[in-house]
Every structure is written in structure tokens, then in C-alpha cells.
Amino acid sequence: MERPGRGGAPLWQGEVRAVETEYRPHVIEPKWQEVWRTTHLYRVVEDPARPKYYNLEMFPYPSGDLHMGHVRNYSLGDVMSRYYRMRGYNVLHPMGWDAFGLPAENAAIQRGVPAAQWTWSNIERMRGQLQRLGFSYDWDREVATCAPDYYKWTQWLFLLLYKRGLAYRGKALVNWCPGCQTVLANEQVEGGQCWRCHSEVEKQEREQWFFRITAYADRLLEDLKLLDGWPERVKAMQANWIGRSEGAEVDFRVEGLDETITVFTTRPDTLWGVTYMVLAPEHRLVERLIEGRPEAETVRAFVQKVKATPAREREQMEKEGVPTGAFCINPVNGERVPIWVGNYVLSEYGTGAVMAVPAHDQRDLEFARKYGLPVKVVIQPPGGSLDEATMTEAYVDPGIMVHSGPFDGTPSQEGIQRVIAYLEERALGRKAVNYRLRDWLISRQRYWGAPIPIIYCDRCGMVPVPEEDLPVLLPASLTDKTGGTSLADAPDFVATTCPQCGGPARRETDTMDTFMCSSWYFLRFASPHEESAPFNREAVDYWLPVDRYTGGIEHAVMHLLYSRFFTKVLYDAGLVSFQEPFTRLFTQGMVTLGGAAMSKSRGNIVDPDEIVNTYGADTARLFILFAAPPENDLEWSEAGVEGAHRFLQRVWRLAAEWAPLVKGAGPVNPTEFGKEERDVYRTIHETLQKVTGDIEDRFSLNTSISAMMTLVNRLYQYKEEAEAVRPELAREGLEKLVLMLAPFAPHLAEELWHEALGHQESVHLAAWPEVDPDALQREEVEVVVQVNGKLRDRMLVPAAADEAALREQALALPKIQPFLEGKEVVRVVVVPGRLVNVVVK
RNA sequence: GCGGGCGUGGCGAAACUGGUAAACGCGUGGGACUUAGGAUCCCAUGGGCUCUGCCCUUGAGGGUUCGAAUCCCUCCGCCCGCACCA
């Protein structure tokens, strides 16, 4: 492949000429974008000889317009891509489209155009916006999840999970979003509302497709420890979401019925203190327990009332319950335990039944007091003694077990394990681990998604679509059907033949959650055109895992958890050799206006196109990188944008003025430098050192830009004050500046690299400059002199001055004398090159 | 309640290993250039005072240290995630 730079053809064949005096981003930006595009400057191929760097940003949903959050996300990523490229890494920096999904489908229905057409035209538009911002993507690797050659492999991966027993169809109480007319995964419900349209989610019993992500709960939790490069916050959120808790399951036999109620508890040590049992209204045994009892009608009414309450309100409700009249038997002491139904017991968590120990659980205590249920203390605090009759605060801390049969006197923490062993020996219960994490519900009753590749045959039952028949293509459009939003409305799609018996059969009409499409796209980028597999193994072995992943915090649980799950499944299937997909994760802050996230509904949008039109892409990018540290929220400021623009103009003018001077200038020879020149030279290399460290070690891009501003200020000062500007030094300053600026303002840097500095190859393939350690040497340094830690004077001393000399000189300073008078010098702390602190009494 | 994080000028922020608090930018004030300036360049810009200089200042209070924005303790405030989780 013919590549420009590094021995390839020159990028730009123009004559070196005087640089225009005016900075005109509208001229230079499209010019270089065209050059970069036609020379495939950012195209990469696997090259085992070079270290790779896979730099990925979360791909966008093609909603139609790029917003400032995207600009920030991709500007941050682009700096790192360009930097590592200049550092000699083989950088994979791809872009694609998370293109299936509801908003596109809804928009398409509204406008009466096919969802595909709507999506592809959005992609067209947004690709143009990205290109106008000059991001260094290898566009040859572009993927869109709604393209058949992509979703074919999404379907293939579904079948992989199916074959591995990780995809199953089951009936469950699921989250139904009336706004989106589809079910949602637990992760996609936020505070009882749909994460996307904020409708109140309803609970419905439906048969759906699930992925058995719970089988990976422990590994997903455990392996968080491997993710040193992830923010604590995200790891905490995932750990929280998985919600592992250790304890025991205990079986309570129901009196008069051949049934047991199993409870999950984290406190088996309190088992002797159980005074009642509470079932969720949805518990399978409720109806059997009350059958024929006088309480039956009260209980049914209560259950109905609770079930009719939306989940969100249910959380706010006061704890209420009704007795069923039935009893069960505490397996450890044979006591009869009344069974209640309560509105606070969740059917989805644990076993949907809880044993109540009011003395040692606050919620149980309040419930017991409300209904006059007994309280029985079985853990005594050290030294203290609890009064069952009057206590209003449950004692939840460790203590000594009492009234607990064989365990009396046992410390409760030790008791937990011992009681579990006791239960297991007698087959009354067992050690158990419970998770908050639920299986991932991936069915969607909507058209615009990847069809689930399953066929239902009356004779053969459920049959997976054979691999060679993939992809199961979406029908072209549903928009001509009135109100039809699901594949169930497309008879031509539904009707098929059974792959096993050839008889008539029906296709599954659910499509897959779009999060499924985005759970593996980072693998596709390694070999986006691979036709025989979702990805090419060698390419994946070379590029993956992703070295750096940049995106918003909103995906902390959903996308990032699902992607980790997929990676582990693929690892277990022997298809990849790593267990975690993203080595380093960076979550950037929001872009705000008026203190709030930009959003159409709030009407506080700043349109990236307008900023590019007014100031150019380089200014837009520079502002967004400079205005705040990457992890902080960034408040948009037009004045700030102008400041960024002013800086670029300042760079431009300096280059324009110096261009004739530096044209034929040779390399610097610092031995010829005067004091001022040495100082300028040092500033250049100090800046280089700081910018390099800020990018690579700290990802502190705002301070790296401020360092470059300081350098530019220094060069202006030199230009104004020097009797004659030394051409080699001017060239050194300009050249290093342009190289450092290249990741931040790529167009301006490219233009100056060619036009002011006369280079032929792209600045973006140039090597990142090395710091000259000699340049950093100072002959003299300023040392601060303190008395008792208070700054009193400064002195200029030879850089090599030793402790004794510094001490002597400091003590002799006239400004220091008054502070020593009549005092005793107890100690002098000397930090060579920095400060002297005289301690007096 | 549990978990994660944050409090520094008028504003965004900087101070990386405990060593000159406020770099850089915005805003503001002043000056230069100019027919003009909303362009450009330069200077000033935390607060106070008895102003050659001194005192105060990093949410509040305390501690460790020669020295604390930075480390420790207590408290206050704010943000984010989860939350009747048994």
C-alpha cells in the first residue's frame, strides 16, 4: 500500500511560499481534510514490527446531528490517536454507527420513510460532520450495526450463546415500556422509568429471550479487580449493580401442606429469632396458603392492591402486610411461625420470601411493632442487654448468640458460618450467594433491530436458523403498515419453512436489544470486512484488547457490563484470548450550557456546525480541550471559544512573520546562544517536556494547552525584545510548537508544517520531538527564603549551589536580618534548588 | 442507608513527590497603535491595612510537620450511582 510520509510520496506538492498573514481555517481545513482523505493518511494495517495502540471512542447513535458531547468525546480520542501515531505506534482509530434502535424507528414512522433510509441519511450527515472536524479515523473500517453484513454476525453471536446454553426463552415478570412499546432490560430502567423515553415502566408477565449473564456474575465482579485502568466510580457502579451478597437459604416447612418456603438470609446467625415470615404478593404459594381460610379474601384484596400499584410508587409506600392465617415451622427450633404477605418483599430478589427477625433488623422491627408481632432477641451486644418489649432500634451489629439452642455463647460473626454448616448437615438449608443482577432481557417487540434467528416449527419446536442461512434479513420496510411496529405485522417475514423438517414454520418476530449490537463492535473493527466470521482471529489477536476507551459515564453499567460479558463468553468459546475488552477506560464529563446538559428539550443546544462555520474545527476542538480537565463537566462559553481562536491566530501570526526568517535556518547550536536565547531555548524544551508528560502520563490536556500558550507568549516576548531574532532559534521554537500542536489543532499544524516550515510530509506522521536534556539545564535558579515557613525573600543562586552555600547566603540576606534579631536560629531546612527555611525561636 | 467523588479568585481552572497558592485562559480596568476599533500589542487584576512593607486567604475546626490546597481526625455543604436487596 502506498503511504505518504516515512519514505512515501510527498503529501503536498506546493511551493514553499510566504504564509498568508490571515488565519483562514475555512480555506485550510477543507484543503487538508481532502489531502488526508485521498492519501488515506490514517489507514492502518497490522504490522507486527510496531507496537499497536487501539484507541476507541464510543460510537454514536445516528440521531441526525452531532452534538457537543460527541465533539468532546472524539476530540479527546483524536488527541491520543495523533499523539501515539507520532510516537511511532500503529494506531487503530476506527469509527462506526450504533444504528439500530427505537428513536430511528419512531422518527421514520413519523416521517413516513423507511427506518433504514432515515438511518443511512443520518449516518451520511453525521459522517460529514465528523470529517469536517478533522478526526483521524481510518474510514475504511467504518461499520454500521444495521448493515446486513454486520448484523449477520450479531445473529451468529446470538446462536453462539444459544448453543452454549446462555440464551433462553422464558416467562418472567418483565419491564414493559408503554412509550417504546417494548420490554426493557433491568439495566435500562432508571428509577422506574425507561432510560430512553422516561415513560413509567410497567411490570408484565411475558415470554421473552434472555441471556444468562447471571452465570457470569462472579467473574464480572471478580475481574473488576483486574481493571486498574478504569475509574473507581465505574467499577463501583458495576459492583453495586451486580450486588453480590453471601448468606444462606433456609427451608421452612409449611404446616399442613406438603410444601416448603425457602428464604434467603445474610444473617443465618439470627435464625432462632424469627417471629414471622413475609411473602411477596407474587409468591407462588400465596394462593395455596389462604385457600379455604377466613383470611383469604383480605389477602386477595391486599395482593390485588399491591400488584396494581406501579413499581415506582410501591417503593415509596409504607410497609404494610396481612396475615395469611397459615404457619410454617422454623427448622432449627420447631417453632410455629405465622406467614404474612407484605408489600415490601420483592418477588424478583432472593426467593421472594423473607424470614423476619425484628430484634435484629430495623425494617422487621417496625413491621412487628405496627402489627403487634413478637420480638425475640437472639444476639446480645457486648456488655449490654436488649429489652424486647421496649426496643425501638433493631440491634444489627455483631454480638453473642443467645436463645439459640446449641449456639448460645457463640460470637455472631462466627455463628454465621457455623449455622450454615449445621443447616447443611441436617439438610435444612445451604450456603447461598445471591445477586441483584438479573438475566439480560434481549427481546424487543420492535422492527428496527437485528432479528432473533430462531424458527418455530409445530413439529420440531424451536429451531435455530442454520449458520449458512444468516443473515435473517429485515423486511425492507414496515412504515406503510398502519401502526405496525413489530415484525409480527409482516406476514411475509413470519412465514417460513422449518430448517429441520422442511414443513411450514414461523419466524421469531422479536428483534435484539441494540446493546447486543454494541457489545462486540470493538471486535469487528479489527477486521471489518471479514466475510467468514464475526472477526478475523489474527487481526483480533493483534489489535485487541482496546488500549484506551473513551466515552460517557451513562454507559457505566449497561454497555460496559454487556461488553465485558460478551468478551468472557467469547473467551470461554476459545474465540478470543483475553477476558477483558477495555484495558483503560476514560469517562469524560458532560458539556453543559447554563449548568445543565445540552438537550433539545431544554433548548440549550450549541450546534457544532455553527462553531465550525464561525471559527473552524481547530478552534472548536482546542476550546473544548482547554476549557476544563477531560473528566470535569465543561460549561460552554462563547467567550472561551474566542479565546481559543485568539490563541490560534496568535500562533498563525507568529509563524507568518517568522516564515521568511526560518526558511533556510539550520539546526540550533546552543553554544552560540546568549542568555536570552538560552532562556528561550530552555522554555521550548520545558514546554515539550510538560506537554509530553501531560498527554501521556496524566491525560491533562487542558494544562498541556496552557503550557503551549505560555511558550507562545515567551516567543512573542523574544520577538519584541530581542535585538535580532536568531533564525535557528525561531525555527526551533516554531517547529516544536507546530509538532506539539498537531494533535490538538491538526489542520493549522499541518498548514504551518508545510507552508511556514517547508516540510513535505505530513506533520501527523512526523516523530514526536525529543526533549534536549541540555536545554533544561539552568545556570541560576531562584530559591525562596522563608522564616518559620513564611516567605520573606528570594535569591538568585547558581544551580549547583550546595546546602552550606545556600544556608550561608540566606542567613546573610538583608531582608532576613530583621526576622532573626533577638531570636535563636534553631534549625535551617535547605532544599537545594528550591528553598531555605530558617526556623527561629 | 450503602458505595464513589468533589469543595481553591468575579468565572473555567493550575499547583504532578508535602516546598513560592492562584500558572494558562475568560472577564474587568488602564495604556499603545489608529480616522475608527468590537482587530492587534503591552500593563494591571485574591482580600485587607497604618502600603519601602505587613497581615489574611484553598468549605469550617483541629492535628502531624521546619513547612499542608496536598497527609490524618471531626464537622458542614454539593454531585453521581444503587436503594424496602432480606
mmCIF file of N, CA and C in Angstrom, chain A residues 54-134:
data_model
loop_
_atom_site.group_PDB
_atom_site.id
_atom_site.type_symbol
_atom_site.label_atom_id
_atom_site.label_comp_id
_atom_site.label_asym_id
_atom_site.label_seq_id
_atom_site.Cartn_x
_atom_site.Cartn_y
_atom_site.Cartn_z
ATOM 1 N N TYR A 54 -4.718 0.534 20.251
ATOM 2 C CA TYR A 54 -6.124 0.540 19.820
ATOM 3 C C TYR A 54 -6.838 1.600 20.653
ATOM 4 N N ASN A 55 -7.144 2.689 19.999
ATOM 5 C CA ASN A 55 -7.765 3.827 20.676
ATOM 6 C C ASN A 55 -9.196 3.951 20.179
ATOM 7 N N LEU A 56 -10.116 3.703 21.079
ATOM 8 C CA LEU A 56 -11.517 3.657 20.662
ATOM 9 C C LEU A 56 -12.357 4.655 21.434
ATOM 10 N N GLU A 57 -13.264 5.293 20.708
ATOM 11 C CA GLU A 57 -14.267 6.115 21.380
ATOM 12 C C GLU A 57 -15.624 5.459 21.141
ATOM 13 N N MET A 58 -16.524 5.626 22.068
ATOM 14 C CA MET A 58 -17.846 5.005 21.933
ATOM 15 C C MET A 58 -18.509 5.528 20.671
ATOM 16 N N PHE A 59 -18.950 4.587 19.831
ATOM 17 C CA PHE A 59 -19.534 5.028 18.566
ATOM 18 C C PHE A 59 -20.918 5.616 18.798
ATOM 19 N N PRO A 60 -21.312 6.566 17.943
ATOM 20 C CA PRO A 60 -22.548 7.294 18.208
ATOM 21 C C PRO A 60 -23.775 6.579 17.652
ATOM 22 N N TYR A 61 -24.903 6.960 18.222
ATOM 23 C CA TYR A 61 -26.185 6.585 17.692
ATOM 24 C C TYR A 61 -26.522 7.627 16.626
ATOM 25 N N PRO A 62 -26.838 7.208 15.407
ATOM 26 C CA PRO A 62 -27.023 8.210 14.345
ATOM 27 C C PRO A 62 -28.383 8.909 14.429
ATOM 28 N N SER A 63 -28.477 9.823 15.350
ATOM 29 C CA SER A 63 -29.745 10.503 15.591
ATOM 30 C C SER A 63 -29.997 11.601 14.568
ATOM 31 N N GLY A 64 -28.963 11.974 13.837
ATOM 32 C CA GLY A 64 -29.148 13.005 12.816
ATOM 33 C C GLY A 64 -28.176 14.149 12.966
ATOM 34 N N ASP A 65 -27.814 14.470 14.184
ATOM 35 C CA ASP A 65 -26.890 15.575 14.395
ATOM 36 C C ASP A 65 -25.838 15.208 15.415
ATOM 37 N N LEU A 66 -24.642 15.635 15.119
ATOM 38 C CA LEU A 66 -23.575 15.505 16.093
ATOM 39 C C LEU A 66 -23.840 16.552 17.173
ATOM 40 N N HIS A 67 -23.650 16.200 18.438
ATOM 41 C CA HIS A 67 -23.770 17.232 19.463
ATOM 42 C C HIS A 67 -22.426 17.462 20.134
ATOM 43 N N MET A 68 -22.380 18.457 21.007
ATOM 44 C CA MET A 68 -21.106 18.855 21.589
ATOM 45 C C MET A 68 -20.473 17.748 22.428
ATOM 46 N N GLY A 69 -21.318 16.901 23.014
ATOM 47 C CA GLY A 69 -20.779 15.767 23.757
ATOM 48 C C GLY A 69 -19.957 14.862 22.851
ATOM 49 N N HIS A 70 -20.445 14.646 21.629
ATOM 50 C CA HIS A 70 -19.669 13.877 20.652
ATOM 51 C C HIS A 70 -18.365 14.591 20.333
ATOM 52 N N VAL A 71 -18.471 15.896 20.094
ATOM 53 C CA VAL A 71 -17.274 16.650 19.706
ATOM 54 C C VAL A 71 -16.210 16.508 20.784
ATOM 55 N N ARG A 72 -16.659 16.566 22.030
ATOM 56 C CA ARG A 72 -15.708 16.443 23.123
ATOM 57 C C ARG A 72 -15.109 15.036 23.162
ATOM 58 N N ASN A 73 -15.985 14.049 23.134
ATOM 59 C CA ASN A 73 -15.562 12.655 23.164
ATOM 60 C C ASN A 73 -14.513 12.381 22.071
ATOM 61 N N TYR A 74 -14.831 12.801 20.867
ATOM 62 C CA TYR A 74 -13.969 12.462 19.735
ATOM 63 C C TYR A 74 -12.733 13.354 19.652
ATOM 64 N N SER A 75 -12.823 14.563 20.212
ATOM 65 C CA SER A 75 -11.623 15.412 20.258
ATOM 66 C C SER A 75 -10.612 14.826 21.228
ATOM 67 N N LEU A 76 -11.102 14.362 22.366
ATOM 68 C CA LEU A 76 -10.218 13.731 23.356
ATOM 69 C C LEU A 76 -9.541 12.507 22.735
ATOM 70 N N GLY A 77 -10.336 11.693 22.074
ATOM 71 C CA GLY A 77 -9.795 10.492 21.460
ATOM 72 C C GLY A 77 -8.808 10.814 20.347
ATOM 73 N N ASP A 78 -9.114 11.850 19.593
ATOM 74 C CA ASP A 78 -8.254 12.177 18.453
ATOM 75 C C ASP A 78 -6.881 12.663 18.903
ATOM 76 N N VAL A 79 -6.839 13.415 19.993
ATOM 77 C CA VAL A 79 -5.539 13.855 20.511
ATOM 78 C C VAL A 79 -4.680 12.636 20.801
ATOM 79 N N MET A 80 -5.264 11.645 21.465
ATOM 80 C CA MET A 80 -4.478 10.477 21.849
ATOM 81 C C MET A 80 -4.054 9.670 20.621
ATOM 82 N N SER A 81 -4.953 9.550 19.656
ATOM 83 C CA SER A 81 -4.593 8.824 18.433
ATOM 84 C C SER A 81 -3.435 9.497 17.722
ATOM 85 N N ARG A 82 -3.538 10.796 17.579
ATOM 86 C CA ARG A 82 -2.486 11.517 16.854
ATOM 87 C C ARG A 82 -1.175 11.491 17.625
ATOM 88 N N TYR A 83 -1.293 11.609 18.945
ATOM 89 C CA TYR A 83 -0.087 11.592 19.759
ATOM 90 C C TYR A 83 0.635 10.252 19.636
ATOM 91 N N TYR A 84 -0.112 9.166 19.827
ATOM 92 C CA TYR A 84 0.528 7.852 19.776
ATOM 93 C C TYR A 84 1.053 7.522 18.377
ATOM 94 N N ARG A 85 0.369 8.036 17.362
ATOM 95 C CA ARG A 85 0.852 7.852 15.993
ATOM 96 C C ARG A 85 2.214 8.514 15.835
ATOM 97 N N MET A 86 2.333 9.730 16.369
ATOM 98 C CA MET A 86 3.615 10.444 16.272
ATOM 99 C C MET A 86 4.686 9.767 17.114
ATOM 100 N N ARG A 87 4.229 9.046 18.117
ATOM 101 C CA ARG A 87 5.174 8.312 18.957
ATOM 102 C C ARG A 87 5.614 7.005 18.323
ATOM 103 N N GLY A 88 5.109 6.715 17.134
ATOM 104 C CA GLY A 88 5.553 5.524 16.416
ATOM 105 C C GLY A 88 4.664 4.315 16.598
ATOM 106 N N TYR A 89 3.545 4.464 17.285
ATOM 107 C CA TYR A 89 2.630 3.329 17.444
ATOM 108 C C TYR A 89 1.805 3.141 16.175
ATOM 109 N N ASN A 90 1.426 1.929 15.961
ATOM 110 C CA ASN A 90 0.473 1.600 14.903
ATOM 111 C C ASN A 90 -0.911 1.775 15.538
ATOM 112 N N VAL A 91 -1.558 2.885 15.194
ATOM 113 C CA VAL A 91 -2.768 3.266 15.927
ATOM 114 C C VAL A 91 -4.031 2.874 15.165
ATOM 115 N N LEU A 92 -4.839 2.057 15.806
ATOM 116 C CA LEU A 92 -6.158 1.740 15.250
ATOM 117 C C LEU A 92 -7.168 2.717 15.854
ATOM 118 N N HIS A 93 -7.764 3.523 15.004
ATOM 119 C CA HIS A 93 -8.702 4.546 15.465
ATOM 120 C C HIS A 93 -9.902 4.540 14.525
ATOM 121 N N PRO A 94 -10.861 3.696 14.839
ATOM 122 C CA PRO A 94 -11.986 3.489 13.931
ATOM 123 C C PRO A 94 -13.246 4.236 14.355
ATOM 124 N N MET A 95 -14.203 4.260 13.485
ATOM 125 C CA MET A 95 -15.481 4.898 13.793
ATOM 126 C C MET A 95 -16.594 4.122 13.107
ATOM 127 N N GLY A 96 -17.747 4.104 13.769
ATOM 128 C CA GLY A 96 -18.890 3.393 13.210
ATOM 129 C C GLY A 96 -20.186 3.922 13.794
ATOM 130 N N TRP A 97 -21.244 3.150 13.593
ATOM 131 C CA TRP A 97 -22.585 3.639 13.945
ATOM 132 C C TRP A 97 -23.392 2.600 14.673
ATOM 133 N N ASP A 98 -23.901 2.997 15.810
ATOM 134 C CA ASP A 98 -24.766 2.144 16.619
ATOM 135 C C ASP A 98 -26.177 2.380 16.097
ATOM 136 N N ALA A 99 -26.486 1.711 14.980
ATOM 137 C CA ALA A 99 -27.502 2.257 14.087
ATOM 138 C C ALA A 99 -28.903 1.696 14.228
ATOM 139 N N PHE A 100 -29.037 0.573 14.944
ATOM 140 C CA PHE A 100 -30.389 0.079 15.185
ATOM 141 C C PHE A 100 -30.960 0.805 16.395
ATOM 142 N N GLY A 101 -32.289 0.835 16.477
ATOM 143 C CA GLY A 101 -32.852 1.373 17.711
ATOM 144 C C GLY A 101 -34.136 2.130 17.510
ATOM 145 N N LEU A 102 -34.784 2.329 18.627
ATOM 146 C CA LEU A 102 -36.113 2.904 18.624
ATOM 147 C C LEU A 102 -36.250 4.316 18.098
ATOM 148 N N PRO A 103 -35.409 5.242 18.498
ATOM 149 C CA PRO A 103 -35.627 6.614 18.044
ATOM 150 C C PRO A 103 -35.672 6.713 16.521
ATOM 151 N N ALA A 104 -34.807 5.949 15.858
ATOM 152 C CA ALA A 104 -34.802 5.980 14.392
ATOM 153 C C ALA A 104 -36.110 5.437 13.859
ATOM 154 N N GLU A 105 -36.570 4.358 14.480
ATOM 155 C CA GLU A 105 -37.806 3.758 14.032
ATOM 156 C C GLU A 105 -38.982 4.716 14.243
ATOM 157 N N ASN A 106 -39.025 5.337 15.405
ATOM 158 C CA ASN A 106 -40.098 6.284 15.684
ATOM 159 C C ASN A 106 -40.061 7.477 14.737
ATOM 160 N N ALA A 107 -38.860 7.991 14.521
ATOM 161 C CA ALA A 107 -38.713 9.134 13.619
ATOM 162 C C ALA A 107 -39.161 8.753 12.212
ATOM 163 N N ALA A 108 -38.788 7.534 11.829
ATOM 164 C CA ALA A 108 -39.140 7.066 10.492
ATOM 165 C C ALA A 108 -40.659 6.939 10.331
ATOM 166 N N ILE A 109 -41.310 6.393 11.364
ATOM 167 C CA ILE A 109 -42.771 6.257 11.322
ATOM 168 C C ILE A 109 -43.410 7.641 11.200
ATOM 169 N N GLN A 110 -42.903 8.545 12.012
ATOM 170 C CA GLN A 110 -43.435 9.915 11.998
ATOM 171 C C GLN A 110 -43.351 10.550 10.617
ATOM 172 N N ARG A 111 -42.229 10.319 9.968
ATOM 173 C CA ARG A 111 -41.997 10.971 8.689
ATOM 174 C C ARG A 111 -42.468 10.134 7.510
ATOM 175 N N GLY A 112 -42.872 8.908 7.790
ATOM 176 C CA GLY A 112 -43.338 8.049 6.728
ATOM 177 C C GLY A 112 -42.226 7.602 5.788
ATOM 178 N N VAL A 113 -41.013 7.506 6.307
ATOM 179 C CA VAL A 113 -39.928 6.967 5.480
ATOM 180 C C VAL A 113 -39.426 5.686 6.134
ATOM 181 N N PRO A 114 -38.822 4.809 5.356
ATOM 182 C CA PRO A 114 -38.301 3.584 5.958
ATOM 183 C C PRO A 114 -37.194 3.898 6.968
ATOM 184 N N ALA A 115 -37.149 3.106 8.051
ATOM 185 C CA ALA A 115 -36.155 3.338 9.098
ATOM 186 C C ALA A 115 -34.740 3.265 8.533
ATOM 187 N N ALA A 116 -34.537 2.363 7.587
ATOM 188 C CA ALA A 116 -33.198 2.209 7.022
ATOM 189 C C ALA A 116 -32.779 3.491 6.307
ATOM 190 N N GLN A 117 -33.718 4.019 5.535
ATOM 191 C CA GLN A 117 -33.411 5.235 4.776
ATOM 192 C C GLN A 117 -33.092 6.392 5.723
ATOM 193 N N TRP A 118 -33.937 6.517 6.719
ATOM 194 C CA TRP A 118 -33.735 7.567 7.727
ATOM 195 C C TRP A 118 -32.362 7.412 8.384
ATOM 196 N N THR A 119 -32.037 6.192 8.782
ATOM 197 C CA THR A 119 -30.773 5.945 9.469
ATOM 198 C C THR A 119 -29.580 6.229 8.570
ATOM 199 N N TRP A 120 -29.652 5.710 7.344
ATOM 200 C CA TRP A 120 -28.491 5.899 6.462
ATOM 201 C C TRP A 120 -28.291 7.365 6.096
ATOM 202 N N SER A 121 -29.361 8.112 5.991
ATOM 203 C CA SER A 121 -29.148 9.525 5.667
ATOM 204 C C SER A 121 -28.584 10.272 6.880
ATOM 205 N N ASN A 122 -28.987 9.845 8.077
ATOM 206 C CA ASN A 122 -28.366 10.435 9.277
ATOM 207 C C ASN A 122 -26.879 10.125 9.332
ATOM 208 N N ILE A 123 -26.552 8.887 8.998
ATOM 209 C CA ILE A 123 -25.150 8.471 9.029
ATOM 210 C C ILE A 123 -24.338 9.328 8.053
ATOM 211 N N GLU A 124 -24.904 9.497 6.876
ATOM 212 C CA GLU A 124 -24.305 10.341 5.850
ATOM 213 C C GLU A 124 -23.961 11.721 6.411
ATOM 214 N N ARG A 125 -24.968 12.285 7.045
ATOM 215 C CA ARG A 125 -24.836 13.642 7.567
ATOM 216 C C ARG A 125 -23.805 13.707 8.702
ATOM 217 N N MET A 126 -23.902 12.751 9.608
ATOM 218 C CA MET A 126 -23.001 12.796 10.763
ATOM 219 C C MET A 126 -21.572 12.442 10.375
ATOM 220 N N ARG A 127 -21.416 11.589 9.378
ATOM 221 C CA ARG A 127 -20.067 11.285 8.902
ATOM 222 C C ARG A 127 -19.437 12.566 8.359
ATOM 223 N N GLY A 128 -20.244 13.324 7.627
ATOM 224 C CA GLY A 128 -19.767 14.599 7.100
ATOM 225 C C GLY A 128 -19.348 15.548 8.221
ATOM 226 N N GLN A 129 -20.134 15.567 9.278
ATOM 227 C CA GLN A 129 -19.788 16.439 10.403
ATOM 228 C C GLN A 129 -18.479 16.013 11.052
ATOM 229 N N LEU A 130 -18.309 14.702 11.213
ATOM 230 C CA LEU A 130 -17.065 14.197 11.805
ATOM 231 C C LEU A 130 -15.873 14.536 10.921
ATOM 232 N N GLN A 131 -16.102 14.424 9.613
ATOM 233 C CA GLN A 131 -14.989 14.693 8.697
ATOM 234 C C GLN A 131 -14.634 16.173 8.694
ATOM 235 N N ARG A 132 -15.647 17.008 8.845
ATOM 236 C CA ARG A 132 -15.365 18.443 8.888
ATOM 237 C C ARG A 132 -14.629 18.836 10.157
ATOM 238 N N LEU A 133 -14.701 17.985 11.168
ATOM 239 C CA LEU A 133 -13.952 18.264 12.393
ATOM 240 C C LEU A 133 -12.530 17.719 12.309
ATOM 241 N N GLY A 134 -12.254 16.966 11.260
ATOM 242 C CA GLY A 134 -10.879 16.536 11.005
ATOM 243 C C GLY A 134 -10.361 15.427 11.899
#
